PDB file of C-alpha atoms and ligand atoms in Angstrom:
ATOM      1  CA  UNK A  22    -107.386 -94.739-117.485  1.00  0.00           C
ATOM      2  CA  UNK A  23    -104.370 -95.846-115.464  1.00  0.00           C
ATOM      3  CA  UNK A  24    -102.105 -94.070-117.928  1.00  0.00           C
ATOM      4  CA  UNK A  25    -104.035 -90.801-117.562  1.00  0.00           C
ATOM      5  CA  UNK A  26    -103.649 -90.942-113.771  1.00  0.00           C
ATOM      6  CA  UNK A  27     -99.915 -91.618-113.847  1.00  0.00           C
ATOM      7  CA  UNK A  28     -99.239 -88.682-116.143  1.00  0.00           C
ATOM      8  CA  UNK A  29    -101.229 -86.279-113.941  1.00  0.00           C
ATOM      9  CA  UNK A  30     -99.246 -86.984-110.787  1.00  0.00           C
ATOM     10  CA  UNK A  31     -95.601 -86.078-110.281  1.00  0.00           C
ATOM     11  CA  UNK A  32     -93.410 -86.669-107.257  1.00  0.00           C
ATOM     12  CA  UNK A  33     -90.418 -84.579-106.188  1.00  0.00           C
ATOM     13  CA  UNK A  34     -87.709 -84.988-103.565  1.00  0.00           C
ATOM     14  CA  UNK A  35     -85.730 -82.346-101.688  1.00  0.00           C
ATOM     15  CA  UNK A  36     -82.784 -82.561 -99.314  1.00  0.00           C
ATOM     16  CA  UNK A  37     -80.761 -79.840 -97.606  1.00  0.00           C
ATOM     17  CA  UNK A  38     -78.180 -79.423 -94.864  1.00  0.00           C
ATOM     18  CA  UNK A  39     -76.951 -76.294 -93.103  1.00  0.00           C
ATOM     19  CA  UNK A  40     -74.283 -75.881 -90.445  1.00  0.00           C
ATOM     20  CA  UNK A  41     -75.153 -74.756 -86.928  1.00  0.00           C
ATOM     21  CA  UNK A  42     -73.401 -71.854 -85.246  1.00  0.00           C
ATOM     22  CA  UNK A  43     -73.833 -70.439 -81.725  1.00  0.00           C
ATOM     23  CA  UNK A  44     -76.582 -67.850 -81.272  1.00  0.00           C
ATOM     24  CA  UNK A  45     -80.330 -68.196 -81.696  1.00  0.00           C
ATOM     25  CA  UNK A  46     -83.085 -68.253 -82.559  1.00  0.00           C
ATOM     26  CA  UNK A  47     -83.238 -71.216 -84.897  1.00  0.00           C
ATOM     27  CA  UNK A  48     -84.971 -70.313 -88.153  1.00  0.00           C
ATOM     28  CA  UNK A  49     -86.592 -73.517 -89.416  1.00  0.00           C
ATOM     29  CA  UNK A  50     -89.725 -74.186 -91.424  1.00  0.00           C
ATOM     30  CA  UNK A  51     -90.403 -70.479 -91.703  1.00  0.00           C
ATOM     31  CA  UNK A  52     -90.625 -69.888 -87.950  1.00  0.00           C
ATOM     32  CA  UNK A  53     -88.165 -68.772 -85.271  1.00  0.00           C
ATOM     33  CA  UNK A  54     -87.630 -71.481 -82.675  1.00  0.00           C
ATOM     34  CA  UNK A  55     -86.021 -70.597 -79.334  1.00  0.00           C
ATOM     35  CA  UNK A  56     -82.580 -72.259 -79.324  1.00  0.00           C
ATOM     36  CA  UNK A  57     -78.951 -71.400 -78.538  1.00  0.00           C
ATOM     37  CA  UNK A  58     -77.767 -72.195 -82.083  1.00  0.00           C
ATOM     38  CA  UNK A  59     -78.827 -71.067 -85.549  1.00  0.00           C
ATOM     39  CA  UNK A  60     -78.259 -72.280 -89.096  1.00  0.00           C
ATOM     40  CA  UNK A  61     -75.763 -70.495 -91.325  1.00  0.00           C
ATOM     41  CA  UNK A  62     -75.838 -70.044 -95.090  1.00  0.00           C
ATOM     42  CA  UNK A  63     -76.033 -67.500 -97.866  1.00  0.00           C
ATOM     43  CA  UNK A  64     -79.792 -66.951 -97.430  1.00  0.00           C
ATOM     44  CA  UNK A  65     -81.544 -67.274 -94.047  1.00  0.00           C
ATOM     45  CA  UNK A  66     -80.338 -70.919 -94.160  1.00  0.00           C
ATOM     46  CA  UNK A  67     -83.770 -72.443 -93.532  1.00  0.00           C
ATOM     47  CA  UNK A  68     -82.901 -76.026 -94.488  1.00  0.00           C
ATOM     48  CA  UNK A  69     -86.502 -77.229 -94.295  1.00  0.00           C
ATOM     49  CA  UNK A  70     -87.856 -74.549 -96.632  1.00  0.00           C
ATOM     50  CA  UNK A  71     -84.964 -75.212 -99.014  1.00  0.00           C
ATOM     51  CA  UNK A  72     -85.781 -78.946 -99.088  1.00  0.00           C
ATOM     52  CA  UNK A  73     -89.462 -78.179 -99.744  1.00  0.00           C
ATOM     53  CA  UNK A  74     -88.561 -75.689-102.502  1.00  0.00           C
ATOM     54  CA  UNK A  75     -86.298 -78.235-104.188  1.00  0.00           C
ATOM     55  CA  UNK A  76     -88.976 -80.934-103.964  1.00  0.00           C
ATOM     56  CA  UNK A  77     -91.517 -78.612-105.611  1.00  0.00           C
ATOM     57  CA  UNK A  78     -89.145 -77.674-108.421  1.00  0.00           C
ATOM     58  CA  UNK A  79     -88.083 -81.281-108.920  1.00  0.00           C
ATOM     59  CA  UNK A  80     -91.648 -82.556-109.128  1.00  0.00           C
ATOM     60  CA  UNK A  81     -92.465 -80.046-111.861  1.00  0.00           C
ATOM     61  CA  UNK A  82     -89.196 -80.705-113.713  1.00  0.00           C
ATOM     62  CA  UNK A  83     -88.120 -77.100-113.164  1.00  0.00           C
ATOM     63  CA  UNK A  84     -84.569 -77.668-111.947  1.00  0.00           C
ATOM     64  CA  UNK A  85     -83.415 -76.785-108.452  1.00  0.00           C
ATOM     65  CA  UNK A  86     -83.162 -73.984-105.926  1.00  0.00           C
ATOM     66  CA  UNK A  87     -79.518 -73.219-106.811  1.00  0.00           C
ATOM     67  CA  UNK A  88     -80.457 -72.551-110.441  1.00  0.00           C
ATOM     68  CA  UNK A  89     -83.394 -70.335-109.510  1.00  0.00           C
ATOM     69  CA  UNK A  90     -81.653 -68.469-106.678  1.00  0.00           C
ATOM     70  CA  UNK A  91     -77.849 -68.567-107.248  1.00  0.00           C
ATOM     71  CA  UNK A  92     -75.796 -68.052-104.085  1.00  0.00           C
ATOM     72  CA  UNK A  93     -73.453 -65.698-105.987  1.00  0.00           C
ATOM     73  CA  UNK A  94     -76.372 -63.314-106.528  1.00  0.00           C
ATOM     74  CA  UNK A  95     -76.252 -60.568-103.863  1.00  0.00           C
ATOM     75  CA  UNK A  96     -80.068 -60.377-104.037  1.00  0.00           C
ATOM     76  CA  UNK A  97     -80.212 -63.773-102.328  1.00  0.00           C
ATOM     77  CA  UNK A  98     -77.913 -62.866 -99.415  1.00  0.00           C
ATOM     78  CA  UNK A  99     -79.785 -63.233 -96.138  1.00  0.00           C
ATOM     79  CA  UNK A 100     -82.951 -63.716 -98.134  1.00  0.00           C
ATOM     80  CA  UNK A 101     -86.150 -64.971 -96.515  1.00  0.00           C
ATOM     81  CA  UNK A 102     -86.472 -68.549 -97.735  1.00  0.00           C
ATOM     82  CA  UNK A 103     -90.256 -68.202 -97.554  1.00  0.00           C
ATOM     83  CA  UNK A 104     -89.983 -65.758-100.459  1.00  0.00           C
ATOM     84  CA  UNK A 105     -87.963 -68.266-102.468  1.00  0.00           C
ATOM     85  CA  UNK A 106     -90.483 -71.023-101.753  1.00  0.00           C
ATOM     86  CA  UNK A 107     -93.310 -68.713-102.777  1.00  0.00           C
ATOM     87  CA  UNK A 108     -91.558 -67.799-106.026  1.00  0.00           C
ATOM     88  CA  UNK A 109     -90.930 -71.478-106.806  1.00  0.00           C
ATOM     89  CA  UNK A 110     -94.606 -72.200-106.091  1.00  0.00           C
ATOM     90  CA  UNK A 111     -95.621 -69.437-108.522  1.00  0.00           C
ATOM     91  CA  UNK A 112     -93.620 -71.248-111.216  1.00  0.00           C
ATOM     92  CA  UNK A 113     -95.283 -74.563-110.387  1.00  0.00           C
ATOM     93  CA  UNK A 114     -98.740 -72.977-110.561  1.00  0.00           C
ATOM     94  CA  UNK A 115     -97.857 -71.257-113.857  1.00  0.00           C
ATOM     95  CA  UNK A 116     -96.797 -74.667-115.191  1.00  0.00           C
ATOM     96  CA  UNK A 117    -100.307 -75.950-114.377  1.00  0.00           C
ATOM     97  CA  UNK A 118     -99.728 -77.903-111.157  1.00  0.00           C
ATOM     98  CA  UNK A 119    -101.206 -77.885-107.681  1.00  0.00           C
ATOM     99  CA  UNK A 120     -99.722 -79.400-104.551  1.00  0.00           C
ATOM    100  CA  UNK A 121    -101.459 -82.598-103.400  1.00  0.00           C
ATOM    101  CA  UNK A 122     -99.409 -83.156-100.236  1.00  0.00           C
ATOM    102  CA  UNK A 123     -96.004 -82.599 -98.694  1.00  0.00           C
ATOM    103  CA  UNK A 124     -94.161 -84.854 -96.255  1.00  0.00           C
ATOM    104  CA  UNK A 125     -90.957 -83.791 -94.535  1.00  0.00           C
ATOM    105  CA  UNK A 126     -88.335 -84.991 -92.074  1.00  0.00           C
ATOM    106  CA  UNK A 127     -86.098 -82.731 -90.008  1.00  0.00           C
ATOM    107  CA  UNK A 128     -82.939 -84.334 -88.632  1.00  0.00           C
ATOM    108  CA  UNK A 129     -81.890 -82.361 -85.548  1.00  0.00           C
ATOM    109  CA  UNK A 130     -80.373 -83.511 -82.265  1.00  0.00           C
ATOM    110  CA  UNK A 131     -81.597 -80.340 -80.520  1.00  0.00           C
ATOM    111  CA  UNK A 132     -83.954 -78.674 -79.927  1.00  0.00           C
ATOM    112  CA  UNK A 133     -86.790 -81.142 -79.487  1.00  0.00           C
ATOM    113  CA  UNK A 134     -89.168 -80.156 -82.270  1.00  0.00           C
ATOM    114  CA  UNK A 135     -92.324 -82.025 -81.254  1.00  0.00           C
ATOM    115  CA  UNK A 136     -94.091 -78.993 -79.797  1.00  0.00           C
ATOM    116  CA  UNK A 137     -93.177 -76.844 -82.808  1.00  0.00           C
ATOM    117  CA  UNK A 138     -94.435 -79.294 -85.433  1.00  0.00           C
ATOM    118  CA  UNK A 139     -97.984 -77.848 -85.627  1.00  0.00           C
ATOM    119  CA  UNK A 140     -96.568 -74.332 -85.991  1.00  0.00           C
ATOM    120  CA  UNK A 141     -94.180 -75.410 -88.747  1.00  0.00           C
ATOM    121  CA  UNK A 142     -96.940 -77.341 -90.511  1.00  0.00           C
ATOM    122  CA  UNK A 143     -99.180 -74.279 -90.333  1.00  0.00           C
ATOM    123  CA  UNK A 144     -96.495 -71.999 -91.757  1.00  0.00           C
ATOM    124  CA  UNK A 145     -95.629 -74.493 -94.518  1.00  0.00           C
ATOM    125  CA  UNK A 146     -99.315 -74.810 -95.423  1.00  0.00           C
ATOM    126  CA  UNK A 147     -99.592 -71.022 -95.572  1.00  0.00           C
ATOM    127  CA  UNK A 148     -96.541 -70.750 -97.832  1.00  0.00           C
ATOM    128  CA  UNK A 149     -97.798 -73.621-100.017  1.00  0.00           C
ATOM    129  CA  UNK A 150    -101.343 -72.147-100.085  1.00  0.00           C
ATOM    130  CA  UNK A 151    -102.929 -75.448 -99.018  1.00  0.00           C
ATOM    131  CA  UNK A 152    -104.693 -76.770 -95.893  1.00  0.00           C
ATOM    132  CA  UNK A 153    -102.368 -77.878 -93.105  1.00  0.00           C
ATOM    133  CA  UNK A 154    -103.869 -81.401 -93.319  1.00  0.00           C
ATOM    134  CA  UNK A 155    -101.851 -81.761 -96.534  1.00  0.00           C
ATOM    135  CA  UNK A 156     -98.557 -81.007 -94.792  1.00  0.00           C
ATOM    136  CA  UNK A 157     -96.676 -83.349 -92.479  1.00  0.00           C
ATOM    137  CA  UNK A 158     -93.519 -82.679 -90.479  1.00  0.00           C
ATOM    138  CA  UNK A 159     -91.543 -85.437 -88.791  1.00  0.00           C
ATOM    139  CA  UNK A 160     -88.500 -84.963 -86.574  1.00  0.00           C
ATOM    140  CA  UNK A 161     -85.625 -87.364 -85.969  1.00  0.00           C
ATOM    141  CA  UNK A 162     -82.464 -87.041 -83.916  1.00  0.00           C
ATOM    142  CA  UNK A 163     -79.028 -88.230 -85.025  1.00  0.00           C
ATOM    143  CA  UNK A 164     -78.734 -90.633 -82.095  1.00  0.00           C
ATOM    144  CA  UNK A 165     -75.735 -88.547 -80.933  1.00  0.00           C
ATOM    145  CA  UNK A 166     -73.567 -89.730 -83.840  1.00  0.00           C
ATOM    146  CA  UNK A 167     -72.441 -88.007 -87.033  1.00  0.00           C
ATOM    147  CA  UNK A 168     -72.776 -84.278 -87.778  1.00  0.00           C
ATOM    148  CA  UNK A 169     -76.468 -84.270 -86.801  1.00  0.00           C
ATOM    149  CA  UNK A 170     -75.876 -86.104 -83.536  1.00  0.00           C
ATOM    150  CA  UNK A 171     -72.928 -83.837 -82.650  1.00  0.00           C
ATOM    151  CA  UNK A 172     -75.182 -80.799 -83.272  1.00  0.00           C
ATOM    152  CA  UNK A 173     -72.952 -79.512 -86.065  1.00  0.00           C
ATOM    153  CA  UNK A 174     -75.739 -79.410 -88.630  1.00  0.00           C
ATOM    154  CA  UNK A 175     -79.428 -79.840 -89.314  1.00  0.00           C
ATOM    155  CA  UNK A 176     -80.704 -81.700 -92.362  1.00  0.00           C
ATOM    156  CA  UNK A 177     -84.169 -81.696 -93.870  1.00  0.00           C
ATOM    157  CA  UNK A 178     -85.812 -83.939 -96.429  1.00  0.00           C
ATOM    158  CA  UNK A 179     -89.076 -83.514 -98.286  1.00  0.00           C
ATOM    159  CA  UNK A 180     -91.248 -85.338-100.767  1.00  0.00           C
ATOM    160  CA  UNK A 181     -94.030 -83.546-102.571  1.00  0.00           C
ATOM    161  CA  UNK A 182     -96.789 -84.812-104.823  1.00  0.00           C
ATOM    162  CA  UNK A 183     -98.085 -82.515-107.548  1.00  0.00           C
ATOM    163  CA  UNK A 184    -101.193 -82.936-109.646  1.00  0.00           C
ATOM    164  CA  UNK A 185    -101.427 -81.501-113.137  1.00  0.00           C
ATOM    165  CA  UNK A 186    -104.496 -79.287-113.535  1.00  0.00           C
ATOM    166  CA  UNK A 187    -104.211 -79.126-117.330  1.00  0.00           C
TER     167      UNK A 187
HETATM  168 MG1   MG B  27     -79.937 -74.548 -98.291  1.00  0.00          MG
END
């Protein structure tokens, strides 16, 4: 029985960093957060959604976000990362998996994210098509050191657990 359980569950990890540039709002976790800086990248640069997308793909053994959505493809320029997450989720569902739970960490010196956590969790749950009780968002600062602490970048990490439905 133990063997059957271990083969039905698969874990994935995701990590992403984007640079900050002056001008808000801050697009993070699929919502716009009032802030004087925003993330820059080829798509909408939503580091948290990118980390979640990579964790999903990794858990299912389906590669990574760069393979699925190449940054040299003009179709992905300025693209809504929610769309990319949704497309990755479609692949996971087609492969016979469902999301058990998602845990995330956002590393940002500013803004303070505590009051936005429920909103981000709600949006992530909506994108992942699961209840928000299965989604957790944690926020850490960079203790004023390194690129996070100097407010040069925001990093996000995610772990996801998938269950095989086949
Ligand atoms: Mg990214």
